[in-house]
Structures are given as C-alpha cells and as structure tokens.
Amino acid sequence: MDLKDLFDESSFSFSDFQQFPFLPGHQKLTERVRKRLYYGWDTDCNLDTLSSPVTDIAVELLQKSAPSPIRKLQKKYASHVSREACISPCAMMLALIYIERLRHRNPEYLQQISSSDLFLISMMVASKYLYDEGEEEEVFNDEWGTAGKVEVQNVNTLEMNFLHAIDWSLYTDPKEFFTVLNWLEGSVAEKQGVKRGWFTYTDMCAILEQSLWQQAFVHFYQHIAKLACLLGLVYLTGVSGLIASAAVLQQASWFRDRPGAIFPLVSVEERSELSLPLELPAGTPAPSSDMHCCMLAEESVEKPSGAPATVLCLWGTIFTSLLCTTSPQAFEFNNGQPAASPSCPYCGKIRSDS
C-alpha cells in the first residue's frame, strides 16, 4: 500500500472548503446584512468595514457603556479603525455581545476604561475569536495598534484586562447572536427612517420583526377585537329591542282587533277586587242590556262553573272596552244624540235584533 498520497497535498480536493463561503446559509446571511445594515447592493464590495449607520449605533452604544470623558469615542476614529483593521459586521455584533456581558458581570471595568480603548479592544478580541485560526488568517496586535494609533504594549495590556474582566467567556450561542442582529437591524431601520422622514419596505420589515413592536401590535389587535365585540353586542341588543317592540305592538293590535281573545288568568286578590260592584261613569249605558250579546257568546262556549266564570267575563269586558277606541266621526248624530252603534261597545260583536 502506497502511503505517499496520504501526505501529498496535491492529492486532496479543496473544492468543498473553497465553496464554504458560498453555502446557502452564508449567502442568505450576507444578503440580509447587505440589505438591512445599509451596505449597498454592490456584490463587489466586501463586508470588511462598518457602514455609516452601523458605525453611528456602535459609537452611541460605546459612549453610553463607557462614560469616561478621557478619549471619548468619535465616529471619525471608529470609521478609521474599522477601515484599517477590516472590521466585519459580525465581529462588531460579537463585540456588542461582549460589552453587554461586561455590563452585567463587571460594570466597574466599564467605568475605568475609555470608550475609544473599549471599542478597539472589543473589536480586536471579537475578530480574533471569529477569524484567527492560526494558519491562513491571523490577527496581530501590532496591526491593531497601528490601526488604533496605540502602542503594542498598551494593546497587550488592554487585551489581558479585557479577558480577565469578561472571565474569558467568549463563546456566544447562535440564538444570542441573531438576537443582537435583529436588534441592530431594527435600530438602523428606525434611525434611518426618522432621519429621512419616510421608511422603506425593508425598514418596515425590520421594525415589525422587533419583539416590542410585535407586542404593541398584539395589544392593538386585542383592543380592536374587544371593541368590535362590544359594538356587535350593542348592535344585536338594539336589533333585539326593535324586534321585541314590534312583537309587543303587533300583539297589542291583535288584542284590539280580536276582543274575544283569551286573557290572562286573574289572581285571587284581583278576583276579590273585581267581585265588588263596579261604578260606571255618568253617561255610560247600563251593561244589563248591552251585555246581552256578551252573555250569549259566553253561553256558547264551555264556561267554568261558579263565580270565576262571571269574574273572567266581567274582566274581559272591561279590558276590551279600554282597548277599543271609537272615533267621534264613526257615529251619525240624530237631533244631537249619537245613533246606536250596531256593534257591542264591550266585545265589538254585531248585535242581533233578537
């Protein structure tokens, strides 16, 4: 067995490794960063520096994290370092994660260091963690010292202090990385939209993906749904009231047109009150003669036995007389006296001559 081929570099195919930057996931991430972090659509432009909106956010965040007035970070210095040291947006986001960890674990360190030194050393450590594999791509402290206009010994000291302050905790979960990416996209879109006075479709997509905006829209939709349900309930209540009113009016007109309808039963107290003699107003004809048809009608129907039948008949007659209203023009006057109505004033039935 020939073992020479195992140690011959020319026998290995590096096509798989050379195509690694062009994996679908890497292409999607690159397009996303170009589009949402304002790197432009020029594919020839490498992502080896920070865009102007991203630089503004980095400067603002570092000034808040390290409030020391000594060597305060300026945009001009940050742009120079990112251009000379070829800082990628992924390295910048990783540096922001490290700074956030320092805010929780060692806030005293942030009070002692200047914002310019913090920017330089955090970007250098993040670039080392991402790209320095020790063979092809290496990160040298002297190059970063030249880019940041700092002596190499000072760079080494800043690096050791930074690693001790963060307790050498450099690993970052991908979920944490994409969380920072989402926040950075939303911040860039919001600031650029406010600066221009209008938002692009990409800006709106980046803003609406933020958790705070999603919660705000969820609360808004819930309030709209509650308001719609309340208005629907009020509408249904109003329609039900109209239908009930129409039913009551129809029932009343039906009782008026059919005075012989069956009326509700009367309680014992009402029966005792109705059993008393009824005093009719002056001018009302005696019910003895006019109630003849009512009595005849009651006799044709199977009537209850005893006093309740009389009470029910009397109550029905009174209720019918109250419901039935007769207009004055319905009668003809003879010698100032109204003509006798052919119908009974109590039950509304046509009188018989017998």
Coordinates of N, CA and C in Angstrom, one line a residue, residues 59-292:
V59 N -20.9 53.7 18.0 CA -20.4 54.9 18.7 C -21.3 55.3 19.9
E60 N -22.6 55.4 19.6 CA -23.6 55.8 20.6 C -23.6 54.8 21.7
L61 N -23.6 53.5 21.4 CA -23.7 52.4 22.5 C -22.4 52.4 23.3
L62 N -21.2 52.6 22.7 CA -20.0 52.5 23.5 C -19.8 53.8 24.3
Q63 N -20.3 54.9 23.9 CA -20.3 56.1 24.7 C -21.1 56.0 26.0
K64 N -22.3 55.3 25.8 CA -23.1 55.0 27.0 C -22.5 54.0 27.9
S65 N -21.9 53.0 27.3 CA -21.3 51.9 28.2 C -20.1 52.3 28.9
A66 N -19.2 53.1 28.3 CA -18.0 53.6 29.0 C -18.1 55.2 29.0
P67 N -18.7 55.7 30.1 CA -18.9 57.2 30.1 C -17.7 58.0 30.5
S68 N -16.5 57.4 30.5 CA -15.3 58.2 30.9 C -15.1 59.3 29.8
P69 N -14.8 60.5 30.3 CA -14.6 61.6 29.3 C -13.2 61.5 28.7
I70 N -12.3 60.7 29.1 CA -11.0 60.6 28.5 C -11.1 59.7 27.3
R71 N -10.5 60.3 26.2 CA -10.5 59.6 24.9 C -11.9 59.1 24.5
K72 N -12.8 60.0 24.5 CA -14.2 59.7 24.2 C -14.3 59.3 22.7
L73 N -15.0 58.2 22.4 CA -15.1 57.7 21.1 C -15.8 58.6 20.2
Q74 N -15.2 58.9 19.0 CA -15.9 59.7 17.9 C -16.1 58.8 16.7
K75 N -17.0 59.2 15.9 CA -17.3 58.5 14.6 C -16.1 58.4 13.7
K76 N -15.3 59.5 13.6 CA -14.2 59.5 12.7 C -13.2 58.5 13.1
Y77 N -12.9 58.4 14.4 CA -11.9 57.4 14.9 C -12.5 56.0 14.7
A78 N -13.8 55.7 15.0 CA -14.3 54.4 14.7 C -14.3 54.0 13.3
S79 N -14.6 54.9 12.4 CA -14.5 54.6 10.9 C -13.1 54.3 10.5
H80 N -12.1 55.1 11.0 CA -10.7 54.8 10.7 C -10.3 53.4 11.1
V81 N -10.6 53.1 12.4 CA -10.2 51.8 12.9 C -10.9 50.6 12.1
S82 N -12.2 50.8 11.8 CA -12.9 49.7 11.1 C -12.4 49.6 9.7
R83 N -11.9 50.7 9.1 CA -11.4 50.6 7.7 C -10.0 50.0 7.7
E84 N -9.1 50.4 8.6 CA -7.7 49.9 8.7 C -7.7 48.5 9.2
A85 N -8.5 48.1 10.1 CA -8.5 46.8 10.7 C -9.4 45.8 10.0
C86 N -10.2 46.3 9.1 CA -11.2 45.4 8.3 C -12.1 44.7 9.3
I87 N -12.9 45.5 10.0 CA -13.8 45.0 11.0 C -15.1 44.6 10.2
S88 N -15.5 43.4 10.4 CA -16.7 42.9 9.7 C -17.9 43.2 10.6
P89 N -19.1 43.2 10.0 CA -20.3 43.5 10.9 C -20.6 42.4 11.9
C90 N -20.2 41.1 11.6 CA -20.3 40.0 12.5 C -19.4 40.2 13.7
A91 N -18.2 40.7 13.5 CA -17.3 41.0 14.6 C -17.8 42.1 15.4
M92 N -18.4 43.1 14.8 CA -18.9 44.2 15.6 C -20.1 43.7 16.5
M93 N -21.0 42.9 15.9 CA -22.1 42.4 16.7 C -21.6 41.5 17.9
L94 N -20.5 40.7 17.6 CA -20.0 39.9 18.7 C -19.3 40.8 19.8
A95 N -18.7 41.9 19.4 CA -18.2 42.8 20.3 C -19.3 43.4 21.2
L96 N -20.4 43.7 20.6 CA -21.5 44.3 21.3 C -22.0 43.3 22.4
I97 N -22.0 42.0 22.0 CA -22.4 40.9 23.0 C -21.4 40.9 24.2
Y98 N -20.1 41.0 23.9 CA -19.1 41.1 25.0 C -19.3 42.3 25.9
I99 N -19.6 43.4 25.3 CA -19.8 44.6 26.1 C -21.1 44.5 27.0
E100 N -22.1 43.8 26.4 CA -23.3 43.6 27.2 C -23.0 42.7 28.4
R101 N -22.2 41.7 28.2 CA -21.8 40.8 29.3 C -21.0 41.5 30.3
L102 N -20.1 42.4 29.9 CA -19.4 43.2 30.9 C -20.3 44.1 31.7
R103 N -21.4 44.6 31.1 CA -22.3 45.5 31.9 C -22.9 44.7 33.0
H104 N -23.1 43.4 32.8 CA -23.8 42.6 33.9 C -22.8 42.0 34.8
R105 N -21.6 41.6 34.3 CA -20.7 40.9 35.2 C -19.7 41.8 35.9
N106 N -19.2 42.8 35.2 CA -18.1 43.6 35.7 C -18.3 45.1 35.3
P107 N -19.3 45.7 35.8 CA -19.6 47.1 35.4 C -18.5 48.1 35.9
E108 N -17.6 47.7 36.9 CA -16.5 48.6 37.3 C -15.5 48.7 36.2
Y109 N -15.3 47.7 35.5 CA -14.3 47.7 34.4 C -14.7 48.8 33.3
L110 N -16.0 48.9 33.1 CA -16.5 49.9 32.1 C -16.4 51.3 32.6
Q111 N -16.4 51.5 33.9 CA -16.2 52.8 34.4 C -14.7 53.3 34.4
Q112 N -13.8 52.4 34.2 CA -12.4 52.7 34.3 C -11.8 52.9 32.9
I113 N -12.3 52.2 31.9 CA -11.7 52.2 30.5 C -12.4 53.3 29.7
S114 N -11.7 53.9 28.8 CA -12.2 54.9 27.9 C -13.0 54.2 26.8
S115 N -13.9 54.9 26.2 CA -14.8 54.4 25.1 C -14.0 54.0 23.9
S116 N -12.9 54.8 23.6 CA -12.1 54.5 22.4 C -11.3 53.2 22.6
D117 N -10.7 53.0 23.8 CA -10.0 51.8 24.1 C -10.9 50.6 24.1
L118 N -12.1 50.8 24.6 CA -13.1 49.7 24.7 C -13.5 49.3 23.3
F119 N -13.7 50.3 22.4 CA -14.0 49.9 21.0 C -12.9 49.2 20.3
L120 N -11.7 49.6 20.5 CA -10.5 49.0 19.9 C -10.3 47.5 20.4
I121 N -10.3 47.4 21.7 CA -10.0 46.0 22.2 C -11.2 45.1 22.1
S122 N -12.4 45.5 22.2 CA -13.5 44.6 22.0 C -13.6 44.1 20.5
M123 N -13.4 45.0 19.6 CA -13.4 44.6 18.2 C -12.2 43.6 17.9
M124 N -11.1 43.9 18.5 CA -9.9 43.0 18.2 C -10.1 41.6 18.8
V125 N -10.7 41.5 20.0 CA -10.9 40.2 20.6 C -12.0 39.5 19.8
A126 N -13.0 40.2 19.4 CA -14.1 39.5 18.6 C -13.5 39.0 17.3
S127 N -12.7 39.8 16.6 CA -12.1 39.4 15.3 C -11.2 38.2 15.5
K128 N -10.4 38.2 16.6 CA -9.6 37.0 16.9 C -10.4 35.8 17.1
Y129 N -11.5 35.9 17.8 CA -12.3 34.7 18.1 C -13.0 34.2 16.8
L130 N -13.3 35.1 15.9 CA -14.0 34.6 14.7 C -13.0 34.1 13.6
Y131 N -11.9 34.8 13.4 CA -11.1 34.6 12.2 C -9.7 34.1 12.5
D132 N -9.2 34.2 13.6 CA -7.8 33.8 13.9 C -7.8 32.3 14.1
E133 N -7.5 31.5 13.1 CA -7.4 30.1 13.2 C -5.9 29.6 13.3
G134 N -5.0 30.6 13.2 CA -3.6 30.3 13.4 C -2.8 29.9 12.2
E135 N -3.5 29.8 11.0 CA -2.7 29.4 9.8 C -2.8 30.4 8.7
E136 N -4.0 30.5 8.1 CA -4.2 31.4 6.9 C -4.6 32.8 7.4
E137 N -5.6 32.9 8.3 CA -6.0 34.2 8.7 C -5.6 34.4 10.2
E138 N -4.8 35.4 10.4 CA -4.3 35.7 11.8 C -4.5 37.1 12.1
V139 N -4.7 37.4 13.4 CA -4.9 38.8 13.9 C -3.7 39.1 14.8
F140 N -3.0 40.2 14.4 CA -1.8 40.6 15.1 C -2.1 41.9 15.8
N141 N -1.6 41.9 17.1 CA -1.8 43.1 17.9 C -1.1 44.3 17.4
D142 N 0.0 44.2 16.7 CA 0.7 45.3 16.2 C -0.1 46.0 15.1
E143 N -0.8 45.2 14.3 CA -1.6 45.8 13.2 C -2.8 46.6 13.8
W144 N -3.4 46.0 14.9 CA -4.5 46.7 15.5 C -4.0 47.9 16.3
G145 N -2.7 47.9 16.8 CA -2.2 49.1 17.4 C -1.9 50.2 16.4
T146 N -1.5 49.8 15.2 CA -1.3 50.8 14.2 C -2.6 51.4 13.8
A147 N -3.6 50.5 13.6 CA -5.0 51.0 13.2 C -5.6 51.9 14.2
G148 N -5.4 51.6 15.5 CA -5.9 52.4 16.6 C -5.0 53.5 17.1
K149 N -3.8 53.6 16.5 CA -2.8 54.6 17.0 C -2.5 54.4 18.5
V150 N -2.2 53.1 18.8 CA -1.9 52.8 20.2 C -0.7 51.9 20.2
E151 N 0.2 52.1 21.2 CA 1.4 51.2 21.3 C 1.0 49.8 21.5
V152 N 1.9 48.9 21.0 CA 1.6 47.4 21.1 C 1.6 47.0 22.5
Q153 N 2.4 47.5 23.4 CA 2.4 47.2 24.8 C 1.0 47.6 25.4
N154 N 0.5 48.7 25.1 CA -0.8 49.1 25.6 C -1.9 48.2 25.1
V155 N -1.8 47.8 23.8 CA -2.8 46.8 23.2 C -2.7 45.5 24.0
N156 N -1.6 45.0 24.3 CA -1.5 43.7 25.0 C -2.1 43.9 26.4
T157 N -1.8 45.0 27.1 CA -2.4 45.2 28.4 C -3.9 45.4 28.4
L158 N -4.4 46.1 27.4 CA -5.8 46.2 27.2 C -6.5 44.8 26.9
E159 N -5.8 44.0 26.2 CA -6.4 42.7 25.9 C -6.4 41.8 27.1
M160 N -5.4 41.8 27.9 CA -5.4 41.0 29.1 C -6.4 41.5 30.1
N161 N -6.5 42.8 30.3 CA -7.5 43.3 31.2 C -8.9 43.0 30.7
F162 N -9.2 43.1 29.4 CA -10.5 42.8 28.9 C -10.9 41.3 29.1
L163 N -9.9 40.4 28.9 CA -10.2 39.0 29.0 C -10.4 38.6 30.5
H164 N -9.7 39.2 31.4 CA -9.9 39.0 32.8 C -11.2 39.6 33.3
A165 N -11.6 40.7 32.7 CA -12.9 41.3 33.1 C -14.1 40.5 32.7
I166 N -14.0 39.9 31.5 CA -15.1 39.1 31.0 C -15.0 37.6 31.4
D167 N -13.9 37.3 32.1 CA -13.7 36.0 32.6 C -13.5 34.9 31.5
W168 N -12.9 35.4 30.4 CA -12.6 34.5 29.3 C -13.9 33.9 28.7
S169 N -15.0 34.5 28.9 CA -16.2 33.9 28.4 C -16.5 34.6 27.0
L170 N -15.9 33.9 26.0 CA -16.0 34.4 24.6 C -17.0 33.7 23.7
Y171 N -17.4 32.5 24.1 CA -18.3 31.7 23.3 C -19.7 32.4 23.3
T172 N -20.3 32.4 22.2 CA -21.7 33.0 22.0 C -22.6 32.0 21.3
D173 N -23.8 31.9 21.9 CA -24.8 31.0 21.3 C -25.3 31.7 20.0
P174 N -25.6 30.9 19.0 CA -26.2 31.5 17.7 C -27.5 32.2 18.0
K175 N -28.3 31.8 18.9 CA -29.5 32.5 19.2 C -29.2 33.9 19.7
E176 N -28.2 34.0 20.6 CA -27.9 35.3 21.1 C -27.3 36.2 20.0
F177 N -26.6 35.6 19.1 CA -26.0 36.4 18.0 C -27.1 36.9 17.1
F178 N -28.1 36.1 16.8 CA -29.2 36.6 15.9 C -30.1 37.5 16.6
T179 N -30.2 37.4 18.0 CA -31.0 38.4 18.7 C -30.4 39.8 18.6
V180 N -29.0 39.8 18.7 CA -28.3 41.1 18.5 C -28.5 41.6 17.1
L181 N -28.5 40.7 16.1 CA -28.6 41.1 14.7 C -30.0 41.7 14.5
N182 N -31.0 41.1 15.1 CA -32.4 41.6 14.9 C -32.5 43.0 15.6
W183 N -31.9 43.2 16.8 CA -31.9 44.5 17.4 C -31.2 45.5 16.6
L184 N -30.0 45.1 16.1 CA -29.3 46.1 15.3 C -30.0 46.5 14.0
E185 N -30.7 45.5 13.3 CA -31.5 45.8 12.1 C -32.6 46.8 12.5
G186 N -33.3 46.6 13.6 CA -34.4 47.4 13.9 C -33.9 48.8 14.3
S187 N -32.8 48.9 15.0 CA -32.2 50.2 15.4 C -31.8 51.0 14.1
V188 N -31.1 50.4 13.2 CA -30.7 51.0 12.0 C -31.9 51.5 11.1
A189 N -32.9 50.6 11.0 CA -34.1 51.0 10.2 C -34.8 52.2 10.9
E190 N -35.0 52.1 12.2 CA -35.7 53.2 12.8 C -35.0 54.6 12.7
K191 N -33.6 54.5 13.0 CA -32.9 55.8 12.9 C -32.8 56.4 11.5
Q192 N -32.6 55.5 10.5 CA -32.6 56.0 9.1 C -33.9 56.5 8.6
G193 N -35.0 55.8 9.0 CA -36.3 56.2 8.6 C -36.7 57.6 9.2
V194 N -36.4 57.8 10.5 CA -36.6 59.0 11.1 C -35.8 60.1 10.5
K195 N -34.5 59.8 10.2 CA -33.6 60.8 9.6 C -34.1 61.2 8.2
R196 N -34.6 60.3 7.4 CA -35.1 60.6 6.1 C -36.5 61.2 6.1
G197 N -37.3 60.8 7.0 CA -38.7 61.2 7.1 C -39.7 60.2 6.5
W198 N -39.2 59.1 6.0 CA -40.0 58.0 5.5 C -39.2 56.7 5.6
F199 N -40.0 55.6 5.5 CA -39.4 54.3 5.7 C -39.6 53.5 4.5
T200 N -38.6 52.7 4.2 CA -38.7 51.8 3.0 C -39.4 50.5 3.5
Y201 N -39.7 49.7 2.5 CA -40.3 48.4 2.8 C -39.4 47.5 3.6
T202 N -38.1 47.5 3.3 CA -37.1 46.8 4.1 C -37.0 47.3 5.6
D203 N -37.1 48.6 5.7 CA -37.1 49.2 7.1 C -38.3 48.7 7.9
M204 N -39.5 48.7 7.2 CA -40.7 48.3 7.9 C -40.7 46.8 8.3
C205 N -40.1 46.0 7.4 CA -40.0 44.6 7.8 C -39.1 44.4 9.0
A206 N -38.0 45.1 9.0 CA -37.0 45.0 10.1 C -37.6 45.5 11.4
I207 N -38.4 46.6 11.3 CA -39.0 47.1 12.5 C -40.1 46.2 13.1
L208 N -40.9 45.7 12.2 CA -42.1 44.8 12.6 C -41.6 43.5 13.2
E209 N -40.4 43.1 12.9 CA -39.8 41.9 13.5 C -39.3 42.1 14.9
Q210 N -39.3 43.3 15.4 CA -38.9 43.5 16.8 C -40.0 43.0 17.8
S211 N -39.5 42.5 18.9 CA -40.5 41.9 19.9 C -41.4 43.0 20.5
L212 N -40.8 44.2 20.7 CA -41.6 45.3 21.3 C -42.7 45.7 20.3
W213 N -42.4 45.8 19.1 CA -43.4 46.2 18.1 C -44.5 45.1 17.9
Q214 N -44.0 43.9 18.0 CA -45.0 42.8 17.9 C -45.9 42.8 19.0
Q215 N -45.4 43.0 20.2 CA -46.3 43.1 21.4 C -47.3 44.2 21.3
A216 N -46.8 45.4 20.8 CA -47.7 46.5 20.7 C -48.8 46.2 19.7
F217 N -48.5 45.6 18.6 CA -49.5 45.3 17.6 C -50.5 44.2 18.1
V218 N -49.9 43.3 18.9 CA -50.8 42.3 19.5 C -51.8 42.9 20.4
H219 N -51.4 43.9 21.3 CA -52.3 44.6 22.2 C -53.3 45.4 21.4
F220 N -52.8 46.0 20.3 CA -53.7 46.8 19.4 C -54.8 46.0 18.8
Y221 N -54.4 44.8 18.3 CA -55.4 43.9 17.7 C -56.4 43.4 18.8
Q222 N -55.9 43.1 20.0 CA -56.8 42.7 21.1 C -57.8 43.8 21.4
H223 N -57.4 45.0 21.5 CA -58.3 46.1 21.7 C -59.3 46.3 20.6
I224 N -58.9 46.2 19.4 CA -59.8 46.3 18.2 C -60.8 45.1 18.3
A225 N -60.3 43.9 18.6 CA -61.3 42.8 18.7 C -62.3 43.0 19.8
K226 N -61.8 43.5 21.0 CA -62.8 43.8 22.1 C -63.8 44.8 21.7
L227 N -63.3 45.9 21.0 CA -64.2 47.0 20.6 C -65.2 46.4 19.6
A228 N -64.8 45.6 18.6 CA -65.7 45.0 17.7 C -66.7 44.1 18.3
C229 N -66.3 43.3 19.3 CA -67.3 42.5 20.0 C -68.3 43.4 20.8
L230 N -67.8 44.4 21.4 CA -68.7 45.3 22.2 C -69.7 46.0 21.2
L231 N -69.3 46.5 20.1 CA -70.2 47.1 19.1 C -71.2 46.1 18.6
G232 N -70.7 44.9 18.3 CA -71.6 43.9 17.8 C -72.7 43.5 18.9
L233 N -72.3 43.5 20.1 CA -73.2 43.2 21.2 C -74.3 44.3 21.3
V234 N -73.8 45.6 21.2 CA -74.7 46.7 21.3 C -75.7 46.6 20.1
Y235 N -75.2 46.3 18.9 CA -76.0 46.2 17.7 C -77.0 45.1 17.8
L236 N -76.6 44.0 18.3 CA -77.6 42.9 18.5 C -78.6 43.2 19.5
T237 N -78.2 43.9 20.6 CA -79.2 44.3 21.6 C -80.2 45.3 21.0
G238 N -79.7 46.2 20.2 CA -80.7 47.2 19.6 C -81.6 46.5 18.7
V239 N -81.1 45.6 17.9 CA -82.0 44.8 16.9 C -83.0 44.0 17.7
S240 N -82.5 43.4 18.8 CA -83.4 42.5 19.6 C -84.5 43.4 20.2
G241 N -84.1 44.6 20.7 CA -85.1 45.5 21.2 C -86.2 46.0 20.2
L242 N -85.7 46.2 19.0 CA -86.7 46.6 17.9 C -87.6 45.5 17.6
I243 N -87.1 44.3 17.5 CA -87.9 43.1 17.2 C -88.9 42.9 18.4
A244 N -88.4 43.0 19.6 CA -89.4 42.8 20.7 C -90.4 43.9 20.8
S245 N -90.1 45.2 20.5 CA -91.1 46.2 20.4 C -92.1 46.0 19.3
A246 N -91.6 45.5 18.2 CA -92.6 45.2 17.1 C -93.5 44.1 17.5
A247 N -92.9 43.1 18.2 CA -93.8 42.0 18.6 C -94.8 42.4 19.6
V248 N -94.5 43.3 20.5 CA -95.4 43.8 21.5 C -96.5 44.6 20.9
L249 N -96.1 45.5 19.9 CA -97.1 46.3 19.2 C -98.1 45.4 18.4
Q250 N -97.5 44.4 17.8 CA -98.4 43.5 17.0 C -99.3 42.7 17.9
Q251 N -98.8 42.3 19.1 CA -99.7 41.6 20.0 C -100.8 42.5 20.5
A252 N -100.4 43.8 20.8 CA -101.5 44.7 21.3 C -102.5 45.0 20.2
S253 N -102.1 45.1 18.9 CA -103.1 45.3 17.9 C -103.9 44.1 17.7
W254 N -103.3 43.0 17.9 CA -104.1 41.7 17.7 C -105.2 41.6 18.8
F255 N -104.8 42.0 20.0 CA -105.8 42.0 21.1 C -106.9 43.1 20.8
R256 N -106.5 44.2 20.2 CA -107.5 45.2 19.9 C -108.5 44.7 18.8
D257 N -108.0 44.1 17.8 CA -108.8 43.6 16.7 C -109.6 42.4 17.1
R258 N -109.2 41.6 18.1 CA -109.9 40.4 18.5 C -110.2 40.5 20.0
P259 N -111.3 41.2 20.3 CA -111.6 41.4 21.7 C -112.0 40.2 22.4
G260 N -112.4 39.1 21.7 CA -112.9 37.9 22.3 C -111.7 37.0 22.6
A261 N -110.5 37.5 22.5 CA -109.3 36.6 22.8 C -109.2 36.2 24.3
I262 N -108.5 35.2 24.5 CA -108.4 34.7 25.9 C -107.4 35.6 26.6
F263 N -107.8 36.1 27.7 CA -106.9 37.0 28.5 C -106.2 36.2 29.6
P264 N -105.2 36.7 30.2 CA -104.5 36.0 31.3 C -105.4 35.8 32.5
L265 N -105.1 34.7 33.2 CA -105.9 34.4 34.4 C -105.7 35.5 35.4
V266 N -106.7 35.7 36.3 CA -106.6 36.7 37.3 C -106.3 36.0 38.6
S267 N -105.5 36.7 39.4 CA -105.1 36.2 40.7 C -106.3 36.3 41.7
V268 N -106.1 35.6 42.9 CA -107.2 35.6 43.9 C -107.4 37.0 44.4
E269 N -106.4 37.8 44.6 CA -106.6 39.2 45.1 C -107.4 40.0 44.1
E270 N -107.0 39.9 42.8 CA -107.7 40.6 41.8 C -109.2 40.2 41.6
R271 N -109.4 38.9 41.8 CA -110.8 38.4 41.7 C -111.6 38.9 42.8
S272 N -111.0 39.0 44.0 CA -111.8 39.6 45.2 C -112.1 41.1 44.9
E273 N -111.2 41.8 44.3 CA -111.5 43.2 44.0 C -112.5 43.3 42.9
L274 N -112.4 42.5 41.9 CA -113.4 42.6 40.8 C -114.8 42.1 41.2
S275 N -114.9 41.3 42.2 CA -116.2 40.9 42.7 C -117.0 42.0 43.3
L276 N -116.4 43.1 43.6 CA -117.1 44.3 44.1 C -117.9 44.9 43.0
P277 N -119.0 45.6 43.4 CA -119.8 46.2 42.3 C -119.0 47.3 41.7
L278 N -119.1 47.4 40.3 CA -118.4 48.3 39.5 C -119.2 49.6 39.3
E279 N -118.6 50.7 39.6 CA -119.2 52.0 39.4 C -118.8 52.5 38.1
L280 N -119.8 52.7 37.2 CA -119.6 53.2 35.9 C -119.7 54.7 35.9
P281 N -119.0 55.4 35.0 CA -119.1 56.9 34.9 C -120.5 57.3 34.4
A282 N -120.8 58.6 34.6 CA -122.0 59.1 34.2 C -122.1 59.1 32.7
G283 N -123.3 58.8 32.1 CA -123.5 58.8 30.7 C -123.2 57.4 30.0
T284 N -122.6 56.5 30.8 CA -122.3 55.2 30.3 C -123.6 54.3 30.3
P285 N -124.0 53.7 29.2 CA -125.2 52.9 29.2 C -125.1 51.7 30.2
A286 N -126.2 51.3 30.7 CA -126.2 50.2 31.7 C -125.8 48.9 31.0
P287 N -124.9 48.2 31.6 CA -124.4 47.0 31.0 C -125.4 45.8 30.9
S288 N -126.6 46.0 31.6 CA -127.5 44.9 31.6 C -128.1 44.6 30.3
S289 N -128.4 45.7 29.5 CA -129.0 45.5 28.2 C -128.0 45.2 27.1
D290 N -126.8 46.0 27.2 CA -125.8 45.9 26.1 C -125.0 44.6 26.2
M291 N -124.9 44.0 27.4 CA -124.1 42.9 27.6 C -124.8 41.6 27.2
H292 N -126.0 41.8 26.5 CA -126.7 40.6 26.1 C -126.0 39.7 25.2

